[in-house]
Amino acid sequence: SQQGEEDPQALSIQEGENATMNCSYKTSINNLQWYRQNSGRGLVHLILIRSNEREKHSGRLRVTLDTSKKSSSLLITASRAADTASYFCATEPDRGSTLGRLYFGRGTQLTVWP
Amino acid sequence: ETGVTQTPRHLVMGMTNKKSLKCEQHLGHNAMYWYKQSAKKPLELMFVYNFKEQTENNSVPSRFSPECPNSSHLFLHLHTLQPEDSALYLCASSLSRTSGRGNEQFFGPGTRLTVL
């Protein structure tokens, strides 16, 4: 399967704590993206990291990519109750007929308690 | 708002009904996608259109029929659905299918479909 797999499936933390979610994948990629989904809503793009990048920041988000291990992590610092959502990683293969297609994992459900 | 709208937001239909889902994007994108999201399953890609041409049909049953009259609009026509087709149907768009700059996709809010 080319899908990413997020870990853990569910994460529950207090406001102010950091949340770390991991993603593993199996094929070589062009880029890896993280998306967020509030319950019953569409996905919102958070950040994209290319295969030649190792780390990227956007506000309270920090994403790392280790292509040798085929893994990525998403860190949300100083979490807030409003960060409660499902977080998905999506990989874009770098070759073949699947070029341009995104493969999504099952997601990590993050709950941040006030 | 992501610039992608979907109507209706909720739809309940019987197995013999015919209905259509509509998606519209105001982002000037050229690629549009239909996804199905069921509980506890990864997001399933159904169809891809690039510059109004269907480039991918991910083995979707013929009771789902897509239509892309122009780069801004995408429809999903539904006919003789089964209860297991109940799911959240998401539309997305991107600059193009292979933009070369990363295929960042913008999603609509989805249509929650229930088939009785």
Tab-separated table of C-alpha atoms in Angstrom:
chain	number	residue	atom	x	y	z
A	1	SER	CA	0.000	0.000	0.000
A	2	GLN	CA	1.178	3.516	-0.741
A	3	GLN	CA	-0.913	5.038	2.009
A	4	GLY	CA	0.663	6.802	4.916
A	5	GLU	CA	-0.071	5.461	8.345
A	6	GLU	CA	-0.418	7.836	11.267
A	7	ASP	CA	0.529	7.005	14.797
A	8	PRO	CA	-1.003	7.168	17.332
A	9	GLN	CA	-4.617	6.661	16.231
A	10	ALA	CA	-5.766	8.874	19.081
A	11	LEU	CA	-4.016	11.390	21.311
A	12	SER	CA	-5.455	13.208	24.315
A	13	ILE	CA	-3.575	16.066	25.993
A	14	GLN	CA	-4.095	19.183	28.114
A	15	GLU	CA	-4.002	22.699	26.757
A	16	GLY	CA	-0.485	24.071	26.695
A	17	GLU	CA	1.133	20.695	26.108
A	18	ASN	CA	2.836	19.729	22.884
A	19	ALA	CA	1.265	17.164	20.552
A	20	THR	CA	3.379	14.918	18.342
A	21	MET	CA	1.940	12.773	15.584
A	22	ASN	CA	3.902	10.443	13.344
A	23	CYS	CA	3.426	9.204	9.807
A	24	SER	CA	5.130	6.304	8.056
A	25	TYR	CA	4.942	5.464	4.374
A	26	LYS	CA	6.331	2.863	1.993
A	27	THR	CA	7.191	4.313	-1.418
A	28	SER	CA	9.550	7.083	-2.509
A	29	ILE	CA	7.835	10.435	-2.510
A	30	ASN	CA	7.872	13.852	-4.115
A	31	ASN	CA	6.439	15.488	-1.024
A	32	LEU	CA	4.479	14.799	2.130
A	33	GLN	CA	1.584	16.939	3.319
A	34	TRP	CA	-0.319	17.284	6.570
A	35	TYR	CA	-4.008	18.079	6.683
A	36	ARG	CA	-6.434	18.777	9.475
A	37	GLN	CA	-10.140	17.891	9.595
A	38	ASN	CA	-12.672	19.111	12.095
A	39	SER	CA	-15.489	16.655	12.751
A	40	GLY	CA	-17.663	16.145	9.683
A	41	ARG	CA	-15.945	18.883	7.707
A	42	GLY	CA	-13.516	19.044	4.807
A	43	LEU	CA	-9.766	18.745	5.127
A	44	VAL	CA	-7.619	21.832	5.475
A	45	HIS	CA	-4.054	21.851	4.189
A	46	LEU	CA	-1.548	22.660	6.936
A	47	ILE	CA	1.943	22.238	5.571
A	48	LEU	CA	3.883	20.598	2.754
A	49	ILE	CA	7.420	19.304	3.023
A	50	ARG	CA	9.382	18.254	-0.047
A	51	SER	CA	11.539	15.165	-0.233
A	52	ASN	CA	14.732	17.261	-0.167
A	53	GLU	CA	13.689	19.101	2.988
A	54	ARG	CA	14.216	17.843	6.519
A	55	GLU	CA	12.274	20.297	8.626
A	56	LYS	CA	9.680	22.978	8.123
A	57	HIS	CA	7.893	25.415	10.423
A	58	SER	CA	4.606	27.228	10.183
A	59	GLY	CA	3.430	29.094	13.267
A	60	ARG	CA	3.036	26.519	16.054
A	61	LEU	CA	3.549	23.647	13.613
A	62	ARG	CA	6.834	21.883	13.052
A	63	VAL	CA	7.153	19.084	10.530
A	64	THR	CA	10.133	16.815	10.054
A	65	LEU	CA	10.808	14.357	7.258
A	66	ASP	CA	13.249	11.459	7.281
A	67	THR	CA	13.235	9.886	3.816
A	68	SER	CA	15.713	7.189	4.854
A	69	LYS	CA	13.209	5.951	7.432
A	70	LYS	CA	10.198	6.911	5.314
A	71	SER	CA	8.668	8.774	8.204
A	72	SER	CA	7.450	12.222	9.160
A	73	SER	CA	6.317	13.876	12.359
A	74	LEU	CA	3.994	16.788	13.045
A	75	LEU	CA	4.545	18.724	16.254
A	76	ILE	CA	1.961	21.191	17.508
A	77	THR	CA	3.420	23.320	20.276
A	78	ALA	CA	1.436	24.966	23.078
A	79	SER	CA	-1.754	23.210	22.017
A	80	ARG	CA	-5.173	24.805	22.367
A	81	ALA	CA	-8.662	23.343	22.667
A	82	ALA	CA	-9.290	24.644	19.133
A	83	ASP	CA	-6.585	22.268	17.850
A	84	THR	CA	-8.933	19.363	18.557
A	85	ALA	CA	-9.367	17.647	15.175
A	86	SER	CA	-8.194	14.721	13.073
A	87	TYR	CA	-4.794	15.088	11.459
A	88	PHE	CA	-3.864	13.270	8.253
A	89	CYS	CA	-0.629	12.831	6.415
A	90	ALA	CA	-0.722	12.479	2.647
A	91	THR	CA	2.103	11.374	0.417
A	92	GLU	CA	2.621	12.209	-3.251
A	93	PRO	CA	4.625	9.508	-5.066
A	94	ASP	CA	7.494	10.693	-7.214
A	95	ARG	CA	7.000	8.429	-10.193
A	96	GLY	CA	4.695	6.331	-12.303
A	97	SER	CA	1.034	6.628	-13.153
A	98	THR	CA	0.323	7.717	-9.600
A	99	LEU	CA	2.312	10.925	-10.046
A	100	GLY	CA	0.344	13.807	-8.567
A	101	ARG	CA	-2.010	11.561	-6.630
A	102	LEU	CA	-2.167	11.914	-2.855
A	103	TYR	CA	-2.382	8.902	-0.574
A	104	PHE	CA	-3.971	9.622	2.780
A	105	GLY	CA	-3.632	7.715	6.023
A	106	ARG	CA	-6.407	6.978	8.502
A	107	GLY	CA	-5.520	9.952	10.657
A	108	THR	CA	-4.750	10.751	14.282
A	109	GLN	CA	-7.634	12.039	16.377
A	110	LEU	CA	-6.242	14.764	18.641
A	111	THR	CA	-8.273	15.925	21.646
A	112	VAL	CA	-7.015	18.927	23.614
A	113	TRP	CA	-8.719	19.427	26.979
A	114	PRO	CA	-9.096	22.934	28.426
B	1	GLU	CA	-13.363	29.148	3.720
B	2	THR	CA	-11.141	27.195	1.349
B	3	GLY	CA	-12.635	28.514	-1.891
B	4	VAL	CA	-14.329	25.184	-2.625
B	5	THR	CA	-18.064	24.895	-2.032
B	6	GLN	CA	-20.240	21.807	-2.048
B	7	THR	CA	-24.011	21.417	-2.169
B	8	PRO	CA	-26.019	20.001	-0.622
B	9	ARG	CA	-24.315	19.650	2.746
B	10	HIS	CA	-26.610	16.810	3.764
B	11	LEU	CA	-28.552	14.385	1.587
B	12	VAL	CA	-30.821	11.491	2.470
B	13	MET	CA	-31.949	9.338	-0.405
B	14	GLY	CA	-33.620	6.036	-1.073
B	15	MET	CA	-31.983	3.312	-3.067
B	16	THR	CA	-34.089	4.080	-6.149
B	17	ASN	CA	-33.558	7.838	-6.141
B	18	LYS	CA	-31.382	9.840	-8.518
B	19	LYS	CA	-29.554	12.799	-7.061
B	20	SER	CA	-26.508	14.907	-7.842
B	21	LEU	CA	-23.772	16.427	-5.739
B	22	LYS	CA	-22.281	19.699	-6.842
B	23	CYS	CA	-18.843	21.153	-6.284
B	24	GLU	CA	-17.570	24.566	-7.301
B	25	GLN	CA	-14.131	26.070	-6.853
B	26	HIS	CA	-13.241	29.753	-7.075
B	27	LEU	CA	-9.480	29.305	-7.022
B	28	GLY	CA	-8.650	29.131	-10.716
B	29	HIS	CA	-7.518	25.529	-10.313
B	30	ASN	CA	-7.489	23.031	-13.151
B	31	ALA	CA	-7.686	19.723	-11.313
B	32	MET	CA	-10.690	18.527	-9.337
B	33	TYR	CA	-11.244	15.400	-7.287
B	34	TRP	CA	-14.005	13.370	-5.662
B	35	TYR	CA	-13.174	11.479	-2.473
B	36	LYS	CA	-15.261	9.188	-0.301
B	37	GLN	CA	-14.695	9.180	3.453
B	38	SER	CA	-16.206	6.347	5.457
B	39	ALA	CA	-15.824	5.779	9.168
B	40	LYS	CA	-12.493	4.259	10.173
B	41	LYS	CA	-11.236	4.033	6.576
B	42	PRO	CA	-8.597	6.077	4.777
B	43	LEU	CA	-9.840	8.696	2.391
B	44	GLU	CA	-10.694	6.955	-0.894
B	45	LEU	CA	-9.993	8.741	-4.154
B	46	MET	CA	-12.863	8.188	-6.605
B	47	PHE	CA	-12.284	10.382	-9.639
B	48	VAL	CA	-9.755	12.906	-10.901
B	49	TYR	CA	-10.317	15.534	-13.573
B	50	ASN	CA	-7.487	17.576	-15.026
B	51	PHE	CA	-8.369	20.397	-17.420
B	52	LYS	CA	-11.934	18.960	-17.640
B	53	GLU	CA	-10.676	15.546	-18.728
B	54	GLN	CA	-11.147	12.532	-16.504
B	55	THR	CA	-7.700	11.176	-15.753
B	56	GLU	CA	-8.533	8.641	-13.113
B	57	ASN	CA	-11.422	6.395	-12.170
B	58	ASN	CA	-10.439	4.400	-9.142
B	59	SER	CA	-12.626	1.372	-9.911
B	60	VAL	CA	-15.740	3.200	-8.819
B	61	PRO	CA	-19.093	1.444	-9.419
B	62	SER	CA	-21.113	2.810	-12.320
B	63	ARG	CA	-23.876	3.971	-9.973
B	64	PHE	CA	-21.546	6.942	-9.394
B	65	SER	CA	-21.196	9.087	-12.514
B	66	PRO	CA	-18.991	12.181	-12.508
B	67	GLU	CA	-19.340	15.181	-14.770
B	68	CYS	CA	-16.958	18.099	-15.225
B	69	PRO	CA	-18.435	20.716	-17.585
B	70	ASN	CA	-15.597	23.190	-16.932
B	71	SER	CA	-12.591	23.582	-14.664
B	72	SER	CA	-14.653	25.284	-11.951
B	73	HIS	CA	-17.508	22.812	-11.595
B	74	LEU	CA	-17.690	19.145	-10.770
B	75	PHE	CA	-20.745	16.990	-10.305
B	76	LEU	CA	-21.297	13.509	-8.963
B	77	HIS	CA	-24.501	11.924	-10.223
B	78	LEU	CA	-25.914	9.228	-7.982
B	79	HIS	CA	-28.261	6.452	-9.083
B	80	THR	CA	-29.462	3.235	-7.451
B	81	LEU	CA	-27.127	3.570	-4.484
B	82	GLN	CA	-26.686	1.034	-1.712
B	83	PRO	CA	-26.727	1.663	2.047
B	84	GLU	CA	-22.973	1.020	2.163
B	85	ASP	CA	-22.522	4.084	-0.042
B	86	SER	CA	-23.481	6.242	2.931
B	87	ALA	CA	-20.430	8.390	3.661
B	88	LEU	CA	-19.007	11.904	3.551
B	89	TYR	CA	-18.243	12.841	-0.064
B	90	LEU	CA	-15.501	15.396	-0.394
B	91	CYS	CA	-14.577	17.473	-3.383
B	92	ALA	CA	-11.100	18.961	-3.736
B	93	SER	CA	-9.183	21.031	-6.249
B	94	SER	CA	-5.543	21.755	-6.948
B	95	LEU	CA	-3.582	23.944	-9.334
B	96	SER	CA	-3.171	20.969	-11.622
B	97	ARG	CA	-2.806	17.253	-11.220
B	98	THR	CA	0.942	17.485	-11.454
B	99	SER	CA	1.809	21.055	-10.700
B	100	GLY	CA	5.463	20.346	-10.109
B	101	ARG	CA	5.230	22.491	-7.005
B	102	GLY	CA	3.470	19.969	-4.826
B	103	ASN	CA	-0.093	18.851	-5.258
B	104	GLU	CA	-1.631	20.846	-2.418
B	105	GLN	CA	-5.351	20.184	-2.441
B	106	PHE	CA	-8.140	22.431	-1.237
B	107	PHE	CA	-11.200	20.637	0.078
B	108	GLY	CA	-14.838	21.554	0.244
B	109	PRO	CA	-16.872	20.955	3.431
B	110	GLY	CA	-18.330	17.730	2.064
B	111	THR	CA	-21.783	16.276	1.518
B	112	ARG	CA	-22.976	13.873	4.199
B	113	LEU	CA	-24.896	11.226	2.247
B	114	THR	CA	-27.227	8.728	3.860
B	115	VAL	CA	-28.755	5.990	1.718
B	116	LEU	CA	-31.800	4.327	3.213
